[in-house]
């Protein structure tokens, strides 16, 4: 019994001593269910609450510690917040330690309570024991609110000037936090930074570099100050050099490298100092080269330094040799076994591929190999980088790899990959056949992942590849014969079958052996699409319209089409119903218009100026626009006077149609056009000089179509009588609203001097209302080293050109 | 660094240090989400991933995942070294550290972290220096129960409540 009496001397009569922290942890871990754990926690919380109520100083620390444990498990602990403050105010170090920890875990600036800490922290910042000061600095530096920072900044600044390196390093990071919370206070820390880098202590050096980095990043004035007045760059270079050259220092060594953390921070600060500043960049050139070549690369730590070095080299104004060195480091990273290094290399290369394109190209094959990596993030980067590297020279090889990737990659990539392939193919396709094949390949392998907006673009592409129509429709037909579940594929295929179904049944394919297919078989597949549950509403719309179009292209199955159309005029799907009803009407009341309405779509020219298309607004009644045509998804041309190139050229011979000259080879386009327009009416319409100023003369010659009276074809010829070439020449034109305009590729973008050559360009104007032709033109070019721009109106069109 | 998390393979949180003021509810949500993402990673994947607008660096040591969320301009590779340094500190302090040490002595894990990193940045790059500071601070901890030294050596001066 004596045992118990002695034990209870210091205890309150009412409560037994609260259980120890580790005892509680042990107990809670024995709980077999969530419910059991909750019960234990509740019981203990109740005990703790009572203990708090009794203002027990002895066990407050223990209780708060337990509360912190329970908080980590996810249970509420807000009732302990004030207790933390009491612990902080205590004189006992143990109390303070737990109290400050509790404050950092349970309190934040959202609670008003936290402000009560301010006074305690202030006192502790001036405590006689540096570890107490350290606690205060740490807490302030981790979670101090703006008000607290404002109140205590002075104390921090004082400590920043102390000779005690333990406190100095902490004060520096605390200052960083203060500046982040209250940027206006940055100035007051400036004097204290003067000697920071003279320290030998690595802790102080590291945190000082962090502080200087924060200041330079936040304030351009500070940045300028540190560059010029403090000569920060030479100081940093010196420290970095010492780190590299000095022998083994056991205290800071990591795998043979001296203080890699400090090296990395210095390199980052150098980056900020060297950015957009030639002098600073030059001053750090040598040390960067030294680090880049001498750092040991066998372990992660060395590569971490190299990585930071590369980032710095690429961001400052480094000389080209250094940049190439950096990119080669990244190239070597790509070959590293460590996937983390490969990841980091790909990320960095992605950032530099635009500015240092050629250097990155050299590592193309390694990058392409990364497409086969197992890590998803690496694959994604490799894919993005691969697309950035595709050009006219490597497009065949690259596309092969990317198509293979499309086949085998995870679903999350397929949409982006498909879009990327379409884009690259459009820019760099070496031939039409290749282009169509590539599109086909994407549609058949990733057909359901292709983006909806790709469908109209693909249709336009196909339309413009006139000589490939038969091949394309055949391939598409075969593709959906087996499987018509991939919506984008089915939509494109339906549209093409509707347009070119006649080529399909007449077996006109030249690129591969033509298949034998009857009109009924074609209609079978379209009807299957129409009926199928897998078909989206949009897809059904495509199919129905295609069936309708075939009524003018097929000869034996018109009645079948009529039947289908009449069935769907009572479809539940409103879209389908509306179409079917209108098509029905076409059969019944407007049958004479049917052939014209369902005519073959013309080649749709994209506006191919060398520069961005612009809308030239006139201030007045007419609003003009430079037209960029896009195919309407329904595929019907509402006006019967189609801009039909075939008619324009006096024949329906497919091979004589002008191909859209891609902008990469403009030189031949003008010439071809002039030849092909041979059978147009050239005589009788006088040419005009539309523009003549500053040595630039632009003449217009006119041709009218024999078959289409609303179309006028204008050929412009631009010549240069000055003694210097005019380069990057861009001609843009706008016409009043009732007109339509099409601009084809110019012959080139350079008008040579002394009238020794011209640029020709063709404009087609559609003028259905036979209004007087007016035009506004905009000319931009470079001449004698400066950019020239001019706007003009052309009003002297001869009446024969539009009447 | 925005925050650091330590959690087990079963998704139990062992330590959370936040360097940016965040509401408790948001913290819980982020922790839950990130744990799910990291625990779903396969061994062959790299230690970095993109999550929300941050970069996450994680590494598994035995049964514990060490997870740091860093910002765009921060160096992922050196963050791996930071994580490793912290593990080394714990290891030196506890003597061959294991998850149980961190469970039962979580407050010490925090003390060590707070001596190594402040406001998301490294305070001292010397292992020796950090460990010495912890050691000295531990010595300052008062004996808890005055009566116990009357008769039981079971409470050493180093023991926290």
GROMACS .gro file of C-alpha atoms in nm, chain A residues 33-436:
model
  404
   33UNK     CA    1  -1.145  -0.220  -3.658
   34UNK     CA    2  -1.201   0.145  -3.739
   35UNK     CA    3  -1.484   0.151  -3.484
   36UNK     CA    4  -1.261   0.014  -3.211
   37UNK     CA    5  -0.996   0.272  -3.288
   38UNK     CA    6  -1.253   0.550  -3.281
   39UNK     CA    7  -1.373   0.438  -2.943
   40UNK     CA    8  -1.025   0.439  -2.798
   41UNK     CA    9  -0.957   0.782  -2.943
   42UNK     CA   10  -1.279   0.924  -2.805
   43UNK     CA   11  -1.203   0.790  -2.461
   44UNK     CA   12  -0.857   0.935  -2.462
   45UNK     CA   13  -0.976   1.268  -2.598
   46UNK     CA   14  -1.224   1.292  -2.314
   47UNK     CA   15  -0.946   1.231  -2.064
   48UNK     CA   16  -0.727   1.486  -2.231
   49UNK     CA   17  -1.005   1.744  -2.234
   50UNK     CA   18  -1.056   1.702  -1.860
   51UNK     CA   19  -0.688   1.731  -1.801
   52UNK     CA   20  -0.678   2.053  -2.000
   53UNK     CA   21  -0.968   2.188  -1.802
   54UNK     CA   22  -0.771   2.139  -1.487
   55UNK     CA   23  -0.487   2.350  -1.621
   56UNK     CA   24  -0.244   2.078  -1.535
   57UNK     CA   25   0.104   2.204  -1.620
   58UNK     CA   26   0.284   1.876  -1.562
   59UNK     CA   27   0.108   1.671  -1.821
   60UNK     CA   28   0.008   1.931  -2.071
   61UNK     CA   29   0.305   1.846  -2.288
   62UNK     CA   30   0.227   1.476  -2.285
   63UNK     CA   31  -0.138   1.538  -2.365
   64UNK     CA   32  -0.069   1.767  -2.655
   65UNK     CA   33   0.177   1.516  -2.796
   66UNK     CA   34  -0.094   1.252  -2.784
   67UNK     CA   35  -0.333   1.489  -2.947
   68UNK     CA   36  -0.088   1.545  -3.228
   69UNK     CA   37  -0.068   1.173  -3.285
   70UNK     CA   38  -0.445   1.144  -3.302
   71UNK     CA   39  -0.459   1.440  -3.533
   72UNK     CA   40  -0.225   1.261  -3.771
   73UNK     CA   41  -0.466   0.968  -3.773
   74UNK     CA   42  -0.728   1.210  -3.894
   75UNK     CA   43  -0.919   1.298  -3.578
   76UNK     CA   44  -1.011   1.654  -3.478
   77UNK     CA   45  -0.773   1.824  -3.240
   78UNK     CA   46  -0.875   2.190  -3.244
   79UNK     CA   47  -0.939   2.193  -2.871
   80UNK     CA   48  -0.567   2.161  -2.823
   81UNK     CA   49  -0.478   2.483  -3.003
   82UNK     CA   50  -0.474   2.705  -2.697
   83UNK     CA   51  -0.282   2.444  -2.506
   84UNK     CA   52  -0.006   2.469  -2.762
   85UNK     CA   53   0.017   2.837  -2.688
   86UNK     CA   54   0.048   2.767  -2.319
   87UNK     CA   55   0.326   2.521  -2.385
   88UNK     CA   56   0.511   2.773  -2.595
   89UNK     CA   57   0.486   3.020  -2.308
   90UNK     CA   58   0.628   2.769  -2.064
   91UNK     CA   59   0.987   2.792  -1.951
   92UNK     CA   60   1.055   2.426  -2.002
   93UNK     CA   61   1.234   2.337  -2.323
   94UNK     CA   62   1.037   2.016  -2.363
   95UNK     CA   63   0.715   2.212  -2.341
   96UNK     CA   64   0.832   2.462  -2.595
   97UNK     CA   65   0.944   2.195  -2.834
   98UNK     CA   66   0.607   2.020  -2.833
   99UNK     CA   67   0.421   2.349  -2.816
  100UNK     CA   68   0.585   2.487  -3.128
  101UNK     CA   69   0.538   2.157  -3.309
  102UNK     CA   70   0.172   2.163  -3.213
  103UNK     CA   71   0.139   2.519  -3.333
  104UNK     CA   72   0.286   2.427  -3.669
  105UNK     CA   73   0.057   2.128  -3.704
  106UNK     CA   74  -0.268   2.255  -3.557
  107UNK     CA   75  -0.261   2.627  -3.614
  108UNK     CA   76  -0.232   2.833  -3.924
  109UNK     CA   77  -0.291   3.192  -4.014
  110UNK     CA   78  -0.659   3.133  -4.066
  111UNK     CA   79  -0.719   3.105  -3.695
  112UNK     CA   80  -0.708   3.430  -3.499
  113UNK     CA   81  -0.556   3.233  -3.215
  114UNK     CA   82  -0.226   3.216  -3.389
  115UNK     CA   83  -0.162   3.584  -3.336
  116UNK     CA   84  -0.133   3.515  -2.965
  117UNK     CA   85   0.188   3.340  -3.044
  118UNK     CA   86   0.353   3.657  -3.161
  119UNK     CA   87   0.465   3.775  -2.823
  120UNK     CA   88   0.601   3.438  -2.721
  121UNK     CA   89   0.793   3.408  -3.040
  122UNK     CA   90   0.933   3.754  -2.990
  123UNK     CA   91   1.058   3.662  -2.647
  124UNK     CA   92   1.198   3.333  -2.764
  125UNK     CA   93   1.380   3.500  -3.052
  126UNK     CA   94   1.575   3.677  -2.781
  127UNK     CA   95   1.615   3.376  -2.556
  128UNK     CA   96   1.950   3.295  -2.407
  129UNK     CA   97   1.947   2.942  -2.542
  130UNK     CA   98   2.007   2.921  -2.914
  131UNK     CA   99   1.790   2.611  -2.946
  132UNK     CA  100   1.494   2.804  -2.817
  133UNK     CA  101   1.572   3.082  -3.059
  134UNK     CA  102   1.593   2.816  -3.325
  135UNK     CA  103   1.246   2.687  -3.241
  136UNK     CA  104   1.103   3.034  -3.268
  137UNK     CA  105   1.275   3.106  -3.599
  138UNK     CA  106   1.161   2.773  -3.738
  139UNK     CA  107   0.801   2.827  -3.644
  140UNK     CA  108   0.795   3.179  -3.773
  141UNK     CA  109   0.970   3.069  -4.091
  142UNK     CA  110   0.723   2.789  -4.154
  143UNK     CA  111   0.386   2.932  -4.073
  144UNK     CA  112   0.417   3.294  -3.975
  145UNK     CA  113   0.128   3.503  -4.104
  146UNK     CA  114   0.176   3.844  -4.267
  147UNK     CA  115   0.094   4.024  -3.943
  148UNK     CA  116   0.335   3.817  -3.743
  149UNK     CA  117   0.602   3.868  -4.004
  150UNK     CA  118   0.547   4.241  -3.997
  151UNK     CA  119   0.575   4.247  -3.619
  152UNK     CA  120   0.882   4.031  -3.598
  153UNK     CA  121   1.079   4.120  -3.909
  154UNK     CA  122   1.305   4.344  -3.706
  155UNK     CA  123   1.406   4.060  -3.476
  156UNK     CA  124   1.480   3.837  -3.771
  157UNK     CA  125   1.691   4.105  -3.929
  158UNK     CA  126   1.890   4.139  -3.610
  159UNK     CA  127   1.958   3.768  -3.602
  160UNK     CA  128   2.064   3.776  -3.962
  161UNK     CA  129   2.361   3.984  -3.854
  162UNK     CA  130   2.470   3.764  -3.565
  163UNK     CA  131   2.801   3.583  -3.575
  164UNK     CA  132   2.636   3.264  -3.449
  165UNK     CA  133   2.613   3.060  -3.766
  166UNK     CA  134   2.348   2.829  -3.618
  167UNK     CA  135   2.117   3.125  -3.582
  168UNK     CA  136   2.232   3.310  -3.887
  169UNK     CA  137   2.138   3.028  -4.124
  170UNK     CA  138   1.794   2.999  -3.969
  171UNK     CA  139   1.741   3.373  -3.975
  172UNK     CA  140   1.818   3.375  -4.347
  173UNK     CA  141   1.544   3.124  -4.425
  174UNK     CA  142   1.308   3.297  -4.189
  175UNK     CA  143   1.375   3.616  -4.381
  176UNK     CA  144   1.285   3.432  -4.702
  177UNK     CA  145   0.947   3.348  -4.554
  178UNK     CA  146   0.896   3.703  -4.432
  179UNK     CA  147   0.968   3.837  -4.780
  180UNK     CA  148   0.729   3.587  -4.935
  181UNK     CA  149   0.453   3.696  -4.701
  182UNK     CA  150   0.528   4.068  -4.699
  183UNK     CA  151   0.731   4.159  -5.008
  184UNK     CA  152   0.754   4.525  -4.907
  185UNK     CA  153   0.982   4.425  -4.621
  186UNK     CA  154   1.251   4.304  -4.858
  187UNK     CA  155   1.444   4.631  -4.842
  188UNK     CA  156   1.514   4.605  -4.472
  189UNK     CA  157   1.709   4.285  -4.516
  190UNK     CA  158   1.939   4.429  -4.776
  191UNK     CA  159   2.212   4.564  -4.549
  192UNK     CA  160   2.238   4.236  -4.363
  193UNK     CA  161   2.308   4.048  -4.685
  194UNK     CA  162   2.634   4.229  -4.742
  195UNK     CA  163   2.868   3.981  -4.584
  196UNK     CA  164   2.662   3.668  -4.601
  197UNK     CA  165   2.870   3.505  -4.869
  198UNK     CA  166   3.193   3.556  -4.680
  199UNK     CA  167   3.089   3.289  -4.435
  200UNK     CA  168   3.268   2.961  -4.424
  201UNK     CA  169   2.976   2.777  -4.273
  202UNK     CA  170   2.791   2.586  -4.546
  203UNK     CA  171   2.460   2.616  -4.370
  204UNK     CA  172   2.484   2.993  -4.378
  205UNK     CA  173   2.609   2.987  -4.736
  206UNK     CA  174   2.325   2.770  -4.854
  207UNK     CA  175   2.051   2.967  -4.683
  208UNK     CA  176   2.210   3.296  -4.790
  209UNK     CA  177   2.204   3.187  -5.151
  210UNK     CA  178   1.838   3.099  -5.107
  211UNK     CA  179   1.770   3.442  -4.960
  212UNK     CA  180   1.955   3.621  -5.238
  213UNK     CA  181   1.769   3.411  -5.495
  214UNK     CA  182   1.436   3.509  -5.344
  215UNK     CA  183   1.527   3.876  -5.350
  216UNK     CA  184   1.657   3.872  -5.705
  217UNK     CA  185   1.354   3.684  -5.832
  218UNK     CA  186   1.111   3.921  -5.672
  219UNK     CA  187   1.261   4.255  -5.752
  220UNK     CA  188   1.428   4.369  -6.074
  221UNK     CA  189   1.587   4.653  -5.878
  222UNK     CA  190   1.741   4.411  -5.634
  223UNK     CA  191   1.858   4.201  -5.924
  224UNK     CA  192   2.028   4.496  -6.085
  225UNK     CA  193   2.177   4.600  -5.752
  226UNK     CA  194   2.326   4.259  -5.686
  227UNK     CA  195   2.464   4.236  -6.037
  228UNK     CA  196   2.635   4.570  -6.044
  229UNK     CA  197   2.699   4.696  -5.694
  230UNK     CA  198   2.757   4.378  -5.506
  231UNK     CA  199   2.930   4.195  -5.787
  232UNK     CA  200   2.749   3.885  -5.687
  233UNK     CA  201   2.849   3.679  -5.989
  234UNK     CA  202   3.225   3.676  -5.920
  235UNK     CA  203   3.157   3.586  -5.556
  236UNK     CA  204   2.936   3.294  -5.651
  237UNK     CA  205   3.180   3.179  -5.916
  238UNK     CA  206   3.456   3.182  -5.655
  239UNK     CA  207   3.256   2.976  -5.407
  240UNK     CA  208   3.151   2.727  -5.672
  241UNK     CA  209   3.506   2.694  -5.793
  242UNK     CA  210   3.627   2.621  -5.441
  243UNK     CA  211   3.367   2.353  -5.401
  244UNK     CA  212   3.476   2.181  -5.718
  245UNK     CA  213   3.849   2.219  -5.678
  246UNK     CA  214   3.882   2.161  -5.307
  247UNK     CA  215   3.970   1.822  -5.183
  248UNK     CA  216   3.753   1.577  -5.002
  249UNK     CA  217   3.552   1.736  -4.725
  250UNK     CA  218   3.390   1.462  -4.519
  251UNK     CA  219   3.134   1.689  -4.366
  252UNK     CA  220   2.976   1.792  -4.696
  253UNK     CA  221   3.066   1.507  -4.923
  254UNK     CA  222   2.799   1.312  -5.108
  255UNK     CA  223   2.940   1.029  -5.322
  256UNK     CA  224   3.259   1.215  -5.390
  257UNK     CA  225   3.099   1.549  -5.466
  258UNK     CA  226   3.141   1.840  -5.232
  259UNK     CA  227   2.811   1.987  -5.109
  260UNK     CA  228   2.591   1.921  -5.413
  261UNK     CA  229   2.301   2.106  -5.251
  262UNK     CA  230   2.500   2.425  -5.234
  263UNK     CA  231   2.631   2.378  -5.587
  264UNK     CA  232   2.280   2.342  -5.722
  265UNK     CA  233   2.152   2.652  -5.543
  266UNK     CA  234   2.446   2.857  -5.664
  267UNK     CA  235   2.384   2.743  -6.020
  268UNK     CA  236   2.021   2.845  -5.988
  269UNK     CA  237   2.111   3.188  -5.859
  270UNK     CA  238   2.361   3.227  -6.142
  271UNK     CA  239   2.079   3.149  -6.383
  272UNK     CA  240   1.876   3.438  -6.253
  273UNK     CA  241   2.173   3.673  -6.261
  274UNK     CA  242   2.278   3.572  -6.609
  275UNK     CA  243   1.936   3.585  -6.769
  276UNK     CA  244   1.916   3.862  -7.029
  277UNK     CA  245   2.248   4.003  -6.915
  278UNK     CA  246   2.549   3.967  -7.139
  279UNK     CA  247   2.814   4.067  -6.888
  280UNK     CA  248   2.695   3.836  -6.615
  281UNK     CA  249   2.655   3.552  -6.861
  282UNK     CA  250   3.007   3.600  -6.984
  283UNK     CA  251   3.146   3.607  -6.630
  284UNK     CA  252   2.998   3.267  -6.555
  285UNK     CA  253   3.076   3.103  -6.886
  286UNK     CA  254   3.396   2.934  -6.772
  287UNK     CA  255   3.267   2.794  -6.447
  288UNK     CA  256   2.962   2.654  -6.622
  289UNK     CA  257   3.180   2.481  -6.876
  290UNK     CA  258   3.398   2.351  -6.597
  291UNK     CA  259   3.106   2.208  -6.400
  292UNK     CA  260   2.955   2.063  -6.715
  293UNK     CA  261   3.269   1.875  -6.807
  294UNK     CA  262   3.413   1.778  -6.471
  295UNK     CA  263   3.115   1.656  -6.276
  296UNK     CA  264   3.107   1.288  -6.204
  297UNK     CA  265   2.802   1.132  -6.369
  298UNK     CA  266   2.787   0.784  -6.222
  299UNK     CA  267   2.542   0.873  -5.949
  300UNK     CA  268   2.225   1.073  -5.922
  301UNK     CA  269   2.393   1.348  -5.725
  302UNK     CA  270   2.633   1.435  -6.006
  303UNK     CA  271   2.353   1.431  -6.257
  304UNK     CA  272   2.150   1.660  -6.036
  305UNK     CA  273   2.427   1.918  -6.062
  306UNK     CA  274   2.461   1.865  -6.438
  307UNK     CA  275   2.087   1.908  -6.478
  308UNK     CA  276   2.090   2.239  -6.297
  309UNK     CA  277   2.391   2.345  -6.504
  310UNK     CA  278   2.209   2.264  -6.827
  311UNK     CA  279   1.906   2.463  -6.714
  312UNK     CA  280   2.129   2.758  -6.641
  313UNK     CA  281   2.321   2.738  -6.967
  314UNK     CA  282   1.999   2.729  -7.166
  315UNK     CA  283   1.846   3.022  -6.983
  316UNK     CA  284   2.130   3.274  -6.988
  317UNK     CA  285   2.301   3.435  -7.281
  318UNK     CA  286   2.556   3.163  -7.326
  319UNK     CA  287   2.773   3.121  -7.631
  320UNK     CA  288   2.671   2.858  -7.881
  321UNK     CA  289   2.948   2.616  -7.789
  322UNK     CA  290   2.819   2.602  -7.436
  323UNK     CA  291   2.464   2.550  -7.555
  324UNK     CA  292   2.568   2.259  -7.771
  325UNK     CA  293   2.754   2.117  -7.474
  326UNK     CA  294   2.436   2.144  -7.267
  327UNK     CA  295   2.222   1.970  -7.525
  328UNK     CA  296   2.478   1.695  -7.559
  329UNK     CA  297   2.461   1.643  -7.184
  330UNK     CA  298   2.088   1.601  -7.223
  331UNK     CA  299   2.151   1.361  -7.508
  332UNK     CA  300   2.375   1.155  -7.283
  333UNK     CA  301   2.109   1.166  -7.014
  334UNK     CA  302   1.873   1.002  -7.259
  335UNK     CA  303   2.101   0.702  -7.273
  336UNK     CA  304   2.126   0.672  -6.898
  337UNK     CA  305   1.987   0.358  -6.738
  338UNK     CA  306   1.824   0.563  -6.468
  339UNK     CA  307   1.475   0.649  -6.587
  340UNK     CA  308   1.462   0.955  -6.366
  341UNK     CA  309   1.750   1.099  -6.561
  342UNK     CA  310   1.582   1.016  -6.890
  343UNK     CA  311   1.264   1.184  -6.773
  344UNK     CA  312   1.445   1.499  -6.675
  345UNK     CA  313   1.633   1.504  -7.006
  346UNK     CA  314   1.316   1.478  -7.211
  347UNK     CA  315   1.150   1.754  -7.012
  348UNK     CA  316   1.446   1.984  -7.069
  349UNK     CA  317   1.475   1.898  -7.438
  350UNK     CA  318   1.110   1.980  -7.481
  351UNK     CA  319   1.180   2.326  -7.348
  352UNK     CA  320   1.473   2.386  -7.579
  353UNK     CA  321   1.352   2.222  -7.897
  354UNK     CA  322   1.219   2.545  -8.040
  355UNK     CA  323   1.525   2.756  -7.979
  356UNK     CA  324   1.796   2.499  -8.043
  357UNK     CA  325   1.617   2.284  -8.292
  358UNK     CA  326   1.916   2.158  -8.489
  359UNK     CA  327   2.111   2.056  -8.181
  360UNK     CA  328   1.814   1.859  -8.051
  361UNK     CA  329   1.761   1.697  -8.391
  362UNK     CA  330   2.093   1.520  -8.350
  363UNK     CA  331   1.943   1.318  -8.068
  364UNK     CA  332   1.632   1.227  -8.257
  365UNK     CA  333   1.686   0.853  -8.271
  366UNK     CA  334   1.744   0.831  -7.895
  367UNK     CA  335   1.430   1.031  -7.836
  368UNK     CA  336   1.232   0.803  -8.063
  369UNK     CA  337   1.361   0.502  -7.870
  370UNK     CA  338   1.208   0.655  -7.557
  371UNK     CA  339   0.867   0.599  -7.715
  372UNK     CA  340   0.911   0.240  -7.612
  373UNK     CA  341   0.986   0.324  -7.249
  374UNK     CA  342   0.774   0.163  -6.982
  375UNK     CA  343   0.711   0.480  -6.791
  376UNK     CA  344   0.406   0.672  -6.900
  377UNK     CA  345   0.549   1.018  -6.829
  378UNK     CA  346   0.859   0.939  -7.029
  379UNK     CA  347   0.650   0.812  -7.320
  380UNK     CA  348   0.439   1.125  -7.321
  381UNK     CA  349   0.740   1.352  -7.331
  382UNK     CA  350   0.907   1.144  -7.596
  383UNK     CA  351   0.591   1.172  -7.805
  384UNK     CA  352   0.567   1.549  -7.770
  385UNK     CA  353   0.933   1.587  -7.849
  386UNK     CA  354   0.906   1.356  -8.148
  387UNK     CA  355   0.631   1.567  -8.299
  388UNK     CA  356   0.839   1.879  -8.244
  389UNK     CA  357   1.124   1.721  -8.438
  390UNK     CA  358   0.933   1.611  -8.746
  391UNK     CA  359   1.040   1.799  -9.057
  392UNK     CA  360   1.037   1.756  -9.433
  393UNK     CA  361   1.350   1.544  -9.430
  394UNK     CA  362   1.263   1.292  -9.165
  395UNK     CA  363   0.886   1.274  -9.199
  396UNK     CA  364   0.867   0.926  -9.350
  397UNK     CA  365   1.084   0.766  -9.085
  398UNK     CA  366   0.932   0.958  -8.799
  399UNK     CA  367   0.577   0.882  -8.905
  400UNK     CA  368   0.657   0.515  -8.919
  401UNK     CA  369   0.771   0.526  -8.558
  402UNK     CA  370   0.480   0.740  -8.448
  403UNK     CA  371   0.225   0.519  -8.621
  404UNK     CA  372   0.375   0.219  -8.451
  405UNK     CA  373   0.352   0.410  -8.125
  406UNK     CA  374  -0.012   0.490  -8.195
  407UNK     CA  375  -0.077   0.119  -8.240
  408UNK     CA  376   0.074   0.014  -7.913
  409UNK     CA  377   0.039   0.306  -7.674
  410UNK     CA  378  -0.201   0.348  -7.385
  411UNK     CA  379  -0.549   0.486  -7.464
  412UNK     CA  380  -0.472   0.814  -7.286
  413UNK     CA  381  -0.219   0.897  -7.559
  414UNK     CA  382  -0.413   0.799  -7.865
  415UNK     CA  383  -0.613   1.117  -7.916
  416UNK     CA  384  -0.311   1.346  -7.887
  417UNK     CA  385  -0.097   1.117  -8.096
  418UNK     CA  386  -0.358   1.098  -8.371
  419UNK     CA  387  -0.395   1.476  -8.377
  420UNK     CA  388  -0.019   1.517  -8.385
  421UNK     CA  389   0.015   1.277  -8.675
  422UNK     CA  390  -0.253   1.456  -8.875
  423UNK     CA  391  -0.084   1.788  -8.819
  424UNK     CA  392   0.261   1.665  -8.911
  425UNK     CA  393   0.128   1.480  -9.214
  426UNK     CA  394  -0.046   1.792  -9.338
  427UNK     CA  395   0.269   1.998  -9.303
  428UNK     CA  396   0.525   1.759  -9.441
  429UNK     CA  397   0.352   1.492  -9.651
  430UNK     CA  398   0.594   1.392  -9.925
  431UNK     CA  399   0.312   1.280 -10.152
  432UNK     CA  400  -0.067   1.270 -10.165
  433UNK     CA  401  -0.072   0.895 -10.167
  434UNK     CA  402   0.143   0.886  -9.855
  435UNK     CA  403  -0.081   1.143  -9.693
  436UNK     CA  404  -0.397   0.948  -9.761
   0.00000   0.00000   0.00000
